[in-house]
Coordinates of C-alpha atoms in Angstrom, one line a residue:
Chain A
M20 CA 0.1 0.0 0.0
A21 CA 2.1 2.7 -1.3
E22 CA -0.5 4.9 -2.4
P23 CA -2.2 7.3 0.0
V24 CA -5.6 6.1 -0.5
V25 CA -8.0 5.4 2.2
T26 CA -9.6 2.0 1.6
I27 CA -12.4 0.4 3.5
A28 CA -11.2 -2.7 5.3
D29 CA -13.1 -5.9 5.2
E30 CA -15.9 -6.2 7.8
G31 CA -14.7 -7.4 10.9
D32 CA -11.0 -6.4 10.6
A33 CA -9.6 -3.7 12.9
T34 CA -8.4 -0.7 11.0
R35 CA -5.8 1.9 12.0
R36 CA -8.8 4.2 12.2
D37 CA -10.3 2.0 14.7
F38 CA -7.1 1.8 16.7
I39 CA -7.1 5.6 16.7
H40 CA -10.5 5.9 18.0
I41 CA -10.0 3.5 20.8
A42 CA -6.5 5.0 21.7
A43 CA -8.3 8.7 21.6
G44 CA -11.1 7.4 23.8
A45 CA -8.9 5.9 26.1
M46 CA -6.7 8.9 26.4
A47 CA -10.1 11.1 27.1
V48 CA -11.0 8.9 29.8
G49 CA -7.8 8.8 31.5
A50 CA -7.5 12.7 31.0
G51 CA -11.2 12.8 32.6
A52 CA -10.0 10.9 35.7
M53 CA -7.0 13.0 36.2
I54 CA -9.2 16.0 36.0
A55 CA -11.8 14.6 38.3
W56 CA -9.5 13.3 40.9
P57 CA -8.2 16.7 42.2
L58 CA -11.8 18.0 42.3
I59 CA -12.9 15.0 44.4
N60 CA -10.0 15.0 46.6
Q61 CA -10.2 18.6 47.7
M62 CA -13.1 17.5 49.8
N63 CA -10.8 15.2 51.8
P64 CA -9.7 16.9 55.2
A65 CA -7.3 19.8 54.6
A66 CA -3.8 19.9 56.1
D67 CA -4.8 22.3 58.9
T68 CA -7.6 19.8 59.9
L69 CA -5.4 17.0 60.2
A70 CA -2.8 19.0 62.2
L71 CA -5.2 18.9 65.2
S72 CA -4.6 15.1 65.5
T73 CA -3.1 14.9 69.1
I74 CA -4.2 16.5 72.4
E75 CA -3.0 16.1 76.1
F76 CA -5.3 15.9 79.0
D77 CA -4.7 15.7 82.8
V78 CA -6.9 12.8 84.1
S79 CA -6.4 13.8 87.7
K80 CA -9.1 16.5 87.2
V81 CA -11.7 13.7 86.8
Q82 CA -13.3 12.8 90.2
E83 CA -14.3 9.1 91.1
G84 CA -17.7 8.4 89.6
Q85 CA -17.4 11.4 87.3
Q86 CA -16.9 11.8 83.5
V87 CA -15.3 14.8 81.9
V88 CA -16.0 15.5 78.2
I89 CA -13.1 17.0 76.1
T90 CA -13.0 17.8 72.4
W91 CA -10.6 15.9 70.0
Q92 CA -10.7 16.5 66.3
G93 CA -14.1 18.2 66.9
K94 CA -15.4 15.1 68.4
P95 CA -16.4 14.7 72.0
V96 CA -14.3 12.4 74.1
F97 CA -15.5 10.9 77.5
V98 CA -12.8 10.5 80.1
R99 CA -14.6 8.6 82.9
Y100 CA -13.3 7.8 86.3
R101 CA -15.3 4.5 87.2
S102 CA -16.0 3.7 90.7
A103 CA -15.3 0.3 92.4
A104 CA -18.9 -0.7 91.9
E105 CA -18.8 0.1 88.3
L106 CA -15.7 -1.6 87.6
Q107 CA -16.9 -4.8 89.5
R108 CA -20.2 -4.9 87.3
V109 CA -18.4 -4.4 83.9
V110 CA -15.8 -7.0 84.7
A111 CA -18.6 -9.4 85.7
D112 CA -20.2 -8.7 82.4
D113 CA -17.1 -9.5 80.3
H114 CA -18.6 -12.6 78.9
A115 CA -22.4 -11.6 79.0
G116 CA -24.5 -13.2 76.2
D117 CA -25.9 -9.8 75.1
L118 CA -22.6 -8.1 73.9
K119 CA -22.8 -7.3 70.3
E120 CA -19.2 -6.9 70.0
P121 CA -17.7 -9.0 72.7
Q122 CA -14.6 -7.3 74.3
T123 CA -13.5 -7.5 77.9
D124 CA -13.0 -4.4 80.0
A125 CA -9.2 -5.2 80.0
E126 CA -9.1 -4.9 76.3
R127 CA -10.7 -1.5 76.4
T128 CA -8.4 0.1 79.1
K129 CA -4.7 0.6 79.8
P130 CA -3.0 -1.7 82.1
G131 CA -2.8 -0.3 85.4
H132 CA -5.1 2.4 84.7
E133 CA -8.4 0.3 84.6
K134 CA -10.3 2.7 86.5
Y135 CA -10.0 5.3 83.6
L136 CA -12.1 4.7 80.4
V137 CA -11.4 6.8 77.6
V138 CA -13.9 6.5 74.5
L139 CA -15.2 8.7 71.7
G140 CA -18.6 10.4 72.9
N141 CA -20.4 9.6 69.7
C142 CA -23.0 6.8 69.5
T143 CA -21.9 4.1 67.0
H144 CA -25.3 4.3 65.6
L145 CA -25.8 7.6 64.1
G146 CA -23.4 9.8 66.1
C147 CA -25.6 11.4 68.8
I148 CA -24.0 12.0 72.2
P149 CA -25.0 9.4 74.9
T150 CA -26.0 10.8 78.3
F151 CA -24.0 9.9 81.2
G152 CA -25.1 7.5 83.8
T153 CA -28.3 6.5 82.4
G154 CA -29.7 3.3 80.7
D155 CA -30.3 0.0 81.8
F156 CA -26.7 -0.9 82.3
G157 CA -25.4 2.1 84.3
G158 CA -23.2 3.4 81.6
W159 CA -24.8 5.7 78.8
F160 CA -28.0 5.9 77.0
C161 CA -28.3 7.5 73.5
P162 CA -31.5 9.7 73.5
C163 CA -31.7 9.6 69.7
H164 CA -32.5 6.0 69.0
G165 CA -32.5 4.2 72.3
S166 CA -28.9 2.5 72.5
H167 CA -27.8 1.4 76.0
Y168 CA -24.0 1.1 76.8
D169 CA -22.6 -0.2 80.0
A170 CA -19.9 1.5 82.1
A171 CA -17.1 -0.1 79.7
G172 CA -18.8 1.7 76.8
R173 CA -20.0 -1.6 75.4
I174 CA -23.2 -1.9 73.4
R175 CA -25.7 -4.0 75.3
K176 CA -29.1 -3.0 73.9
G177 CA -30.5 -0.9 71.1
P178 CA -29.7 -0.3 67.4
A179 CA -25.9 0.8 67.7
P180 CA -23.9 -1.9 66.0
K181 CA -20.6 -1.5 68.0
N182 CA -19.0 -0.6 71.2
L183 CA -18.2 3.1 71.8
V184 CA -14.8 3.6 70.1
V185 CA -11.6 3.7 72.3
P186 CA -9.3 6.1 70.5
E187 CA -5.5 5.7 70.2
Y188 CA -4.1 7.0 73.4
E189 CA -1.3 6.4 76.1
F190 CA -0.5 7.5 79.5
L191 CA 2.3 10.0 79.4
T192 CA 2.7 10.0 83.2
D193 CA 0.2 8.4 85.8
A194 CA -1.9 11.5 85.5
R195 CA -1.4 12.7 81.9
I196 CA -2.8 11.0 78.8
K197 CA -2.1 11.9 75.0
I198 CA -5.0 11.2 72.6
G199 CA -4.2 10.6 68.9
Chain B
M23 CA -49.0 15.4 21.0
S24 CA -45.5 15.8 19.9
E25 CA -46.8 16.3 16.3
H26 CA -48.9 19.1 17.5
E27 CA -48.9 21.6 14.5
S28 CA -47.6 25.1 15.4
T29 CA -50.4 27.7 14.8
Y30 CA -48.1 30.6 15.5
V31 CA -48.0 33.2 12.8
P32 CA -45.4 36.1 13.3
K33 CA -47.0 39.4 12.8
T34 CA -44.4 42.1 13.4
G35 CA -41.3 42.5 11.6
V36 CA -39.3 41.9 14.6
E37 CA -41.1 38.6 15.2
K38 CA -40.5 37.5 11.7
W39 CA -37.0 38.3 11.9
L40 CA -36.6 36.5 15.3
D41 CA -38.8 33.5 14.1
T42 CA -36.2 32.6 11.4
R43 CA -33.2 32.9 13.8
L44 CA -34.3 32.0 17.2
P45 CA -37.9 30.6 17.2
I46 CA -38.4 31.3 21.0
I47 CA -41.8 33.1 20.7
R48 CA -43.1 30.3 18.5
F49 CA -41.8 27.8 21.4
G50 CA -43.8 29.7 24.0
A51 CA -47.0 30.0 21.6
D52 CA -46.9 26.4 20.8
Y53 CA -46.7 25.6 24.4
L54 CA -49.6 27.6 25.2
S55 CA -51.8 26.2 22.3
L56 CA -50.9 22.6 23.3
P57 CA -53.9 20.2 23.0
T58 CA -54.7 19.1 26.7
P59 CA -57.1 16.6 27.8
R60 CA -60.4 18.4 28.5
N61 CA -61.1 16.4 31.8
L62 CA -58.2 17.4 34.0
N63 CA -59.2 17.9 37.6
Y64 CA -57.8 20.1 40.4
W65 CA -55.3 17.3 41.3
Y66 CA -53.6 18.2 38.1
T67 CA -52.8 21.8 38.9
F68 CA -50.0 20.7 41.2
G69 CA -47.4 20.6 38.3
A70 CA -47.9 24.4 37.8
I71 CA -47.8 24.9 41.6
L72 CA -44.6 23.1 41.9
T73 CA -43.0 25.2 39.2
V74 CA -44.0 28.3 41.2
C75 CA -42.6 26.7 44.5
L76 CA -39.2 26.1 42.8
M77 CA -39.1 29.8 41.4
I78 CA -40.0 31.2 44.9
Q79 CA -37.2 28.8 46.5
I80 CA -34.6 29.9 44.0
I81 CA -35.4 33.7 44.2
T82 CA -35.7 33.7 47.9
G83 CA -32.5 31.7 48.1
I84 CA -30.5 34.0 46.1
V85 CA -31.5 36.8 48.2
L86 CA -30.8 35.1 51.3
A87 CA -27.3 34.1 50.0
M88 CA -26.6 37.8 49.8
H89 CA -26.7 38.1 53.5
Y90 CA -25.7 34.7 54.8
T91 CA -22.3 33.8 55.8
P92 CA -21.4 30.1 55.7
N93 CA -18.8 29.8 58.6
T94 CA -19.4 27.9 61.9
A95 CA -18.6 31.2 63.9
T96 CA -20.9 33.4 62.2
A97 CA -23.6 31.4 60.4
F98 CA -26.2 31.4 63.2
A99 CA -25.7 35.1 63.9
S100 CA -25.9 35.8 60.3
V101 CA -29.3 34.1 60.1
E102 CA -30.4 36.1 63.1
R103 CA -29.3 39.3 61.5
I104 CA -31.3 38.4 58.5
M105 CA -34.3 37.9 60.9
R106 CA -33.8 41.3 62.7
D107 CA -31.8 43.8 60.7
V108 CA -32.0 43.1 57.2
N109 CA -34.9 45.0 55.4
G110 CA -37.6 42.5 55.0
G111 CA -35.4 39.8 55.8
W112 CA -37.7 38.0 58.4
L113 CA -40.1 37.8 55.3
I114 CA -37.8 36.4 52.9
R115 CA -36.4 33.8 55.3
F116 CA -39.8 32.7 56.5
V117 CA -40.9 32.4 52.7
H118 CA -37.8 30.3 52.1
A119 CA -38.1 28.1 55.2
N120 CA -42.0 27.5 54.7
G121 CA -41.6 27.4 51.0
A122 CA -39.6 24.2 51.6
S123 CA -42.5 22.7 53.5
M124 CA -45.1 23.9 50.8
F125 CA -43.0 22.6 48.1
F126 CA -43.0 19.0 49.8
M127 CA -46.6 19.2 50.5
A128 CA -47.4 20.0 46.8
V129 CA -44.9 17.2 45.6
Y130 CA -46.4 14.5 47.8
I131 CA -49.8 15.6 46.3
H132 CA -48.7 15.4 42.8
M133 CA -46.9 12.0 43.4
L134 CA -50.0 10.5 44.8
R135 CA -51.9 11.9 42.0
G136 CA -49.6 10.2 39.5
L137 CA -50.0 6.9 41.5
Y138 CA -53.6 7.0 41.5
Y139 CA -54.2 7.9 37.9
G140 CA -51.5 5.5 36.7
S141 CA -49.4 8.3 35.2
Y142 CA -46.3 6.3 35.5
K143 CA -47.4 3.5 33.1
A144 CA -46.5 3.3 29.5
P145 CA -45.5 5.3 27.6
R146 CA -45.1 7.7 30.4
E147 CA -42.2 5.8 32.4
M148 CA -39.6 8.5 31.7
I149 CA -41.9 11.4 33.0
W150 CA -42.4 9.3 36.3
I151 CA -38.6 8.4 36.7
L152 CA -37.5 11.9 36.0
G153 CA -40.0 13.1 38.7
C154 CA -38.4 10.5 41.1
V155 CA -35.0 12.1 40.3
I156 CA -36.6 15.5 41.1
F157 CA -38.0 14.3 44.3
F158 CA -34.6 12.8 45.5
L159 CA -32.7 16.0 44.6
M160 CA -35.3 17.9 46.5
I161 CA -34.6 15.7 49.7
A162 CA -31.0 16.3 49.3
T163 CA -31.3 20.1 48.8
A164 CA -33.8 20.5 51.8
F165 CA -31.3 18.5 54.1
L166 CA -28.2 20.6 53.0
G167 CA -30.3 23.8 53.3
Y168 CA -31.6 22.9 56.8
V169 CA -28.0 22.5 58.0
L170 CA -27.0 26.3 57.0
P171 CA -28.6 28.1 60.0
W172 CA -26.3 26.2 62.3
G173 CA -28.7 25.5 65.1
Q174 CA -28.8 22.4 67.1
M175 CA -31.2 20.6 64.8
S176 CA -29.1 21.7 61.9
Y177 CA -25.9 20.2 63.5
W178 CA -27.4 17.1 64.9
G179 CA -29.5 16.5 61.7
A180 CA -26.2 16.6 59.6
E181 CA -24.6 14.3 62.2
V182 CA -27.1 11.7 62.0
I183 CA -27.8 11.8 58.4
T184 CA -24.1 11.9 57.2
N185 CA -23.5 9.0 59.6
L186 CA -26.1 6.9 57.4
I187 CA -23.4 6.9 54.8
G188 CA -20.9 5.7 57.5
A189 CA -23.1 2.5 57.8
I190 CA -22.2 1.3 54.3
P191 CA -19.7 -1.6 54.8
L192 CA -16.0 -0.9 53.9
I193 CA -16.2 2.2 52.1
G194 CA -18.5 4.0 54.4
E195 CA -16.0 5.4 56.9
P196 CA -13.5 7.0 54.2
V197 CA -16.5 8.3 52.3
L198 CA -17.9 9.7 55.5
I199 CA -14.8 11.7 56.3
W200 CA -14.5 12.9 52.5
L201 CA -18.0 14.1 52.6
R202 CA -17.4 16.1 55.9
G203 CA -14.0 17.2 55.1
G204 CA -12.7 16.2 58.5
P205 CA -13.3 13.7 61.5
A206 CA -16.5 15.7 62.6
I207 CA -19.2 18.0 61.2
D208 CA -17.3 21.4 61.1
N209 CA -16.7 24.4 59.1
A210 CA -15.5 22.4 56.0
T211 CA -18.9 20.6 56.2
L212 CA -20.9 24.0 56.3
N213 CA -19.0 25.4 53.6
R214 CA -19.7 22.7 51.0
F215 CA -23.1 22.1 52.2
F216 CA -23.8 25.8 51.4
S217 CA -22.1 25.3 48.1
L218 CA -24.2 22.4 47.0
H219 CA -27.3 23.8 48.4
Y220 CA -26.7 26.7 46.0
L221 CA -26.2 24.5 43.1
L222 CA -28.8 21.8 43.4
P223 CA -31.8 23.9 42.6
F224 CA -30.6 24.7 39.3
V225 CA -29.9 20.9 38.6
I226 CA -33.5 20.5 39.8
F227 CA -34.4 23.1 37.3
G228 CA -32.7 21.3 34.5
V229 CA -34.4 17.8 35.3
V230 CA -37.8 19.8 35.5
V231 CA -37.1 20.7 31.9
L232 CA -36.5 17.1 30.9
H233 CA -39.6 16.1 33.0
L234 CA -41.6 18.5 30.8
W235 CA -40.0 17.4 27.6
A236 CA -40.9 13.9 28.2
L237 CA -44.4 14.9 29.3
H238 CA -44.9 16.7 26.0
T239 CA -43.5 13.7 24.0
S240 CA -45.6 11.2 25.5
G241 CA -48.5 13.3 26.1
Q242 CA -50.5 14.1 29.3
N243 CA -52.4 11.5 31.2
N244 CA -56.0 12.4 32.3
P245 CA -58.3 11.1 35.0
V246 CA -59.8 8.4 32.6
G247 CA -56.3 7.1 32.0
I248 CA -57.0 6.3 28.4
L249 CA -54.8 7.2 25.5
I250 CA -56.7 9.6 23.3
P251 CA -57.1 8.2 19.7
K252 CA -56.1 10.9 17.2
E253 CA -59.5 11.0 15.5
R254 CA -61.1 12.1 18.9
T255 CA -58.5 14.9 19.6
A256 CA -61.0 17.7 18.3
K257 CA -63.7 16.5 20.9
D258 CA -61.4 15.2 23.7
M259 CA -58.7 18.0 23.7
I260 CA -58.7 21.8 24.5
P261 CA -55.8 24.1 24.2
F262 CA -53.6 24.6 27.3
H263 CA -54.3 28.3 27.3
P264 CA -56.6 29.9 28.4
Y265 CA -58.5 26.7 29.8
Y266 CA -55.6 25.3 32.1
T267 CA -53.7 28.6 32.4
V268 CA -56.7 29.7 34.3
K269 CA -57.5 26.7 36.3
D270 CA -53.8 26.5 37.3
G271 CA -53.9 30.1 38.2
F272 CA -56.9 29.5 40.2
A273 CA -55.6 26.6 42.1
L274 CA -52.2 28.5 42.5
L275 CA -54.1 31.6 44.2
L276 CA -55.6 29.1 46.9
F277 CA -52.0 27.5 47.4
L278 CA -50.6 30.8 47.9
I279 CA -53.3 31.7 50.4
L280 CA -52.2 28.6 52.5
F281 CA -48.8 29.5 52.0
S282 CA -49.4 33.0 53.4
V283 CA -51.1 31.6 56.4
F284 CA -48.1 29.9 57.4
V285 CA -45.6 32.6 56.4
F286 CA -47.5 35.4 58.5
F287 CA -49.4 33.7 61.1
M288 CA -47.5 30.5 62.0
P289 CA -44.0 30.9 60.5
D290 CA -42.4 28.4 62.9
A291 CA -45.2 25.9 63.2
L292 CA -43.5 23.5 60.8
G293 CA -40.0 24.0 62.3
H294 CA -38.3 22.9 65.5
A295 CA -37.7 25.2 68.3
D296 CA -34.3 23.7 69.1
N297 CA -32.9 25.1 65.8
Y298 CA -33.0 28.6 67.5
I299 CA -30.2 27.4 69.8
P300 CA -26.7 27.7 68.3
A301 CA -25.1 24.4 67.4
N302 CA -23.3 22.7 70.2
P303 CA -21.1 19.7 69.2
L304 CA -21.0 18.5 72.8
Q305 CA -24.7 18.3 73.5
T306 CA -27.4 16.2 71.7
P307 CA -30.9 17.6 72.0
A308 CA -33.1 15.1 74.0
H309 CA -35.3 14.5 71.0
I310 CA -34.1 14.9 67.5
V311 CA -36.4 14.8 64.7
P312 CA -36.0 15.8 61.0
E313 CA -38.4 18.2 59.1
W314 CA -41.9 16.8 58.9
Y315 CA -41.4 16.0 55.2
M316 CA -38.6 13.5 55.8
L317 CA -40.4 11.8 58.9
P318 CA -42.0 8.8 57.0
F319 CA -38.6 7.9 55.7
Y320 CA -36.9 8.5 59.1
A321 CA -39.5 6.1 60.5
I322 CA -38.6 3.4 58.0
L323 CA -34.9 3.9 59.1
R324 CA -35.7 3.4 62.7
A325 CA -38.1 0.3 62.2
V326 CA -35.0 -1.7 61.2
P327 CA -33.0 -3.0 64.2
D328 CA -29.9 -3.3 62.1
K329 CA -28.0 0.0 61.5
F330 CA -27.0 -0.9 57.7
G331 CA -30.2 -2.6 57.1
G332 CA -32.0 0.5 58.4
V333 CA -30.2 2.7 55.8
V334 CA -30.9 0.0 53.0
A335 CA -34.6 0.1 53.9
M336 CA -34.6 4.1 54.0
F337 CA -33.1 4.4 50.5
G338 CA -35.1 1.5 49.2
S339 CA -38.3 3.1 50.2
I340 CA -37.4 6.0 47.8
G341 CA -35.6 3.6 45.2
V342 CA -38.7 1.6 44.9
L343 CA -40.6 4.4 43.2
F344 CA -38.1 4.5 40.4
I345 CA -39.3 0.8 39.4
L346 CA -42.9 1.6 40.0
P347 CA -43.7 1.4 36.3
W348 CA -42.5 -2.2 36.2
L349 CA -44.2 -3.5 39.4
D350 CA -47.7 -2.6 38.4
T351 CA -49.1 -5.4 36.2
S352 CA -52.4 -3.9 35.4
K353 CA -53.1 -2.3 32.0
V354 CA -55.6 -0.1 33.4
R355 CA -54.2 3.1 34.2
S356 CA -56.8 5.1 36.5
M357 CA -57.7 3.5 39.5
R358 CA -61.1 5.1 38.9
Y359 CA -61.9 1.8 37.1
R360 CA -59.9 -0.4 39.7
P361 CA -61.9 -0.4 42.8
T362 CA -60.0 -3.0 44.6
M363 CA -56.6 -1.1 43.9
R364 CA -58.4 2.0 44.9
A365 CA -59.0 0.5 48.4
F366 CA -55.3 -0.4 48.8
F367 CA -54.3 3.1 47.6
L368 CA -56.3 4.6 50.2
I369 CA -54.8 2.4 52.9
F370 CA -51.4 3.2 51.3
V371 CA -52.0 7.0 52.0
F372 CA -53.1 6.5 55.4
V373 CA -49.8 4.3 55.9
G374 CA -47.7 7.1 54.7
V375 CA -49.2 9.5 57.0
G376 CA -49.1 7.0 59.7
L377 CA -45.4 6.5 59.1
G378 CA -44.8 10.2 59.1
W379 CA -46.6 10.4 62.6
C380 CA -44.7 7.6 63.9
G381 CA -41.4 9.3 62.7
G382 CA -42.0 12.2 65.1
Q383 CA -42.6 10.0 68.3
L384 CA -40.2 8.3 70.5
P385 CA -39.9 4.5 69.4
D386 CA -40.4 3.3 72.9
A387 CA -43.4 5.3 73.7
P388 CA -46.7 3.6 73.9
V389 CA -49.3 4.1 71.2
I390 CA -52.5 3.4 73.2
G391 CA -52.7 4.7 76.9
S392 CA -49.5 4.2 78.8
F393 CA -49.6 0.7 79.7
K394 CA -47.3 -2.2 78.8
T395 CA -48.5 -5.3 76.9
F396 CA -45.7 -7.8 76.4
T397 CA -42.3 -7.5 74.8
L398 CA -42.1 -8.9 71.2
I399 CA -38.5 -9.6 70.3
D400 CA -37.1 -6.2 71.2
G401 CA -39.6 -3.9 72.1
D402 CA -43.2 -3.7 73.7
L403 CA -46.0 -4.4 71.3
N404 CA -47.8 -1.3 72.3
S405 CA -45.1 0.9 71.2
Y406 CA -44.4 3.2 68.2
L407 CA -41.7 0.7 67.1
W408 CA -44.1 -1.9 66.4
L409 CA -46.7 0.3 64.9
T410 CA -43.8 1.6 62.6
R411 CA -43.0 -1.7 61.4
L412 CA -46.5 -2.6 60.7
F413 CA -46.7 0.5 58.5
T414 CA -43.3 -0.1 56.9
A415 CA -44.3 -3.7 56.1
Y416 CA -47.4 -2.4 54.3
Y417 CA -45.4 0.3 52.5
F418 CA -43.1 -2.3 50.7
A419 CA -45.7 -4.9 50.3
F420 CA -47.9 -2.2 48.6
F421 CA -45.1 -2.1 46.0
F422 CA -43.7 -5.5 45.8
L423 CA -47.0 -7.7 46.5
I424 CA -50.2 -5.7 46.1
L425 CA -49.5 -3.8 42.9
P426 CA -48.1 -6.9 41.0
L427 CA -50.7 -9.3 42.2
V428 CA -54.0 -7.1 42.2
G429 CA -53.2 -6.2 38.6
L430 CA -53.3 -9.8 37.7
K431 CA -56.3 -11.0 39.9
E432 CA -58.8 -8.0 39.7
T433 CA -61.6 -7.3 37.4
P434 CA -61.6 -3.7 36.4
L435 CA -64.6 -1.6 35.7
P436 CA -65.4 -1.0 31.9
I437 CA -63.4 2.0 30.6
P438 CA -64.6 4.5 28.2
A439 CA -63.4 4.7 24.9
S440 CA -62.9 8.5 24.9
I441 CA -63.0 11.3 27.5
S442 CA -66.0 13.2 25.8
E443 CA -68.4 10.0 26.3
P444 CA -68.6 10.0 30.1
V445 CA -68.4 13.8 30.1
L446 CA -71.1 14.3 27.7
T447 CA -73.5 11.3 28.5
G448 CA -73.2 11.3 32.2
S449 CA -71.3 8.8 34.3
D450 CA -74.3 6.5 34.5
A451 CA -74.6 5.9 30.9
M452 CA -72.8 2.7 29.9
S453 CA -73.3 3.1 26.2
G454 CA -70.2 2.8 24.1
L455 CA -68.3 1.6 27.1
V456 CA -65.6 -1.2 26.2
P457 CA -64.3 -3.6 28.4
A458 CA -60.7 -2.8 29.9
Q459 CA -59.0 -5.6 28.1
A460 CA -59.9 -4.0 24.8
E461 CA -57.4 -1.2 25.4
K462 CA -54.4 -2.0 23.1
K463 CA -53.5 1.4 22.0
G464 CA -50.5 1.7 24.2

């Protein structure tokens, strides 16, 4: 084929024109995805939002039987100093049959600091803030859709699927924790 | 109807010049002279009413955006400033806020009318589906707008509804953070919600244009539900103007009177008092409820004990509307000739209202008196939880069992061959009526 004549290929044969159509189409799809990605990704948390990722808190401010609510990353965090009676009750319930997400109390606290429970204060159902010391299990009760948590923050009854989330945290000293 | 011939004759020089370049006047004139079924009743005026509702929302919204600031520090105060200091700001905001409620009231009537007269059946499936798209966009827009005043209900409504997305397995959590722009509802969320709340009404406007395009391609349904044969057009059809411009206009006046009653005499009746408390991320109001027009779907969400299951049921209750044209097996469009189906339809309306009522109650509260009966699985039988479940079961049964089965089993009444027959001879006269099965024009 030396002459520059456009011939119509036999039916079913892939021509160079077909190849150019497909290649150009693929390029357009690729370019479209490359344009779309920054437009989608801009909605992810910005750098200054992510920068607020750790806080420190002095747990000695919390009295026995009390809960203090602090804010971490815009979310409430419950720091609860549990009484001996409450501790006894949650440990006794470690293998209760109604646990939706079975966890022992020890798995949800730090060794040597079992009296302190640190959990995110958003109900795992739809994010409302459960009220302290109410509900059938002496922990929290969520007023929005009726979830009951025990004093280890474990879901016992109601629509919430999971236990209150324990954030990543550590004891810097006996009285100071760092969340995040 | 699509082959409706243009009767417009340009008269002035300017009109003639324009008509050969951009026939926009012809477009409008053809629209007004469109042959329309002569028997449309007042249930058919809600299309025009809804168009006006959309215009009211867009106009008042653009004006409000001139005074509102989408920032968590100033949003609440800027809304209060609109209410107290901006000239006529209270009026514009109350029209916008109550306008949303009026919009939904009208759209529910419009949808139930379509359901009753079978306006979703062939060849009008696309009109119905586009209407469902509009309805879904309306819900999204209303939700986004409700967040903007940054009151307690705004904040916690946003928290609960965005958490619905977090219920999706695997991708839920990253999508949730992406949507909120951070680990919690905050300034980033408010900013994007404002941006999208401004955008979506124009998307709705675009889909409304498609909705009307589909309507004028497949032709308007009517209370008798028959397709009008071409040879009957002269007898069965009347031009849109002046007949329906006047009828729609009169209905619109009545609607605007009701609208004004809310705006001027009870502007906060449909809202929630807690939204006049600035948003507090550390305290959930004791009883959070969505706006009244979302309550039936909220009730369905709460009826299911599983978190993701509830979300699926809630979206499914809207999603099922999209496939409605293929669930109904009956060839007869109008329920006027389907007495069995009409009874189920009336129960459906009652159940829809009942779901709305249940959505506003505490799930554990007793329905009758204040006594307990016995606990069935996870709640007392005499509680809104079980009443909601009963209604939810009917809602889905209506679409998946009743519509397909009744269409196959029932014996419809004879349907007339044309619109003018029952109009001219009275509804008692049965002469010329043909059995339902004879309709093969679709």
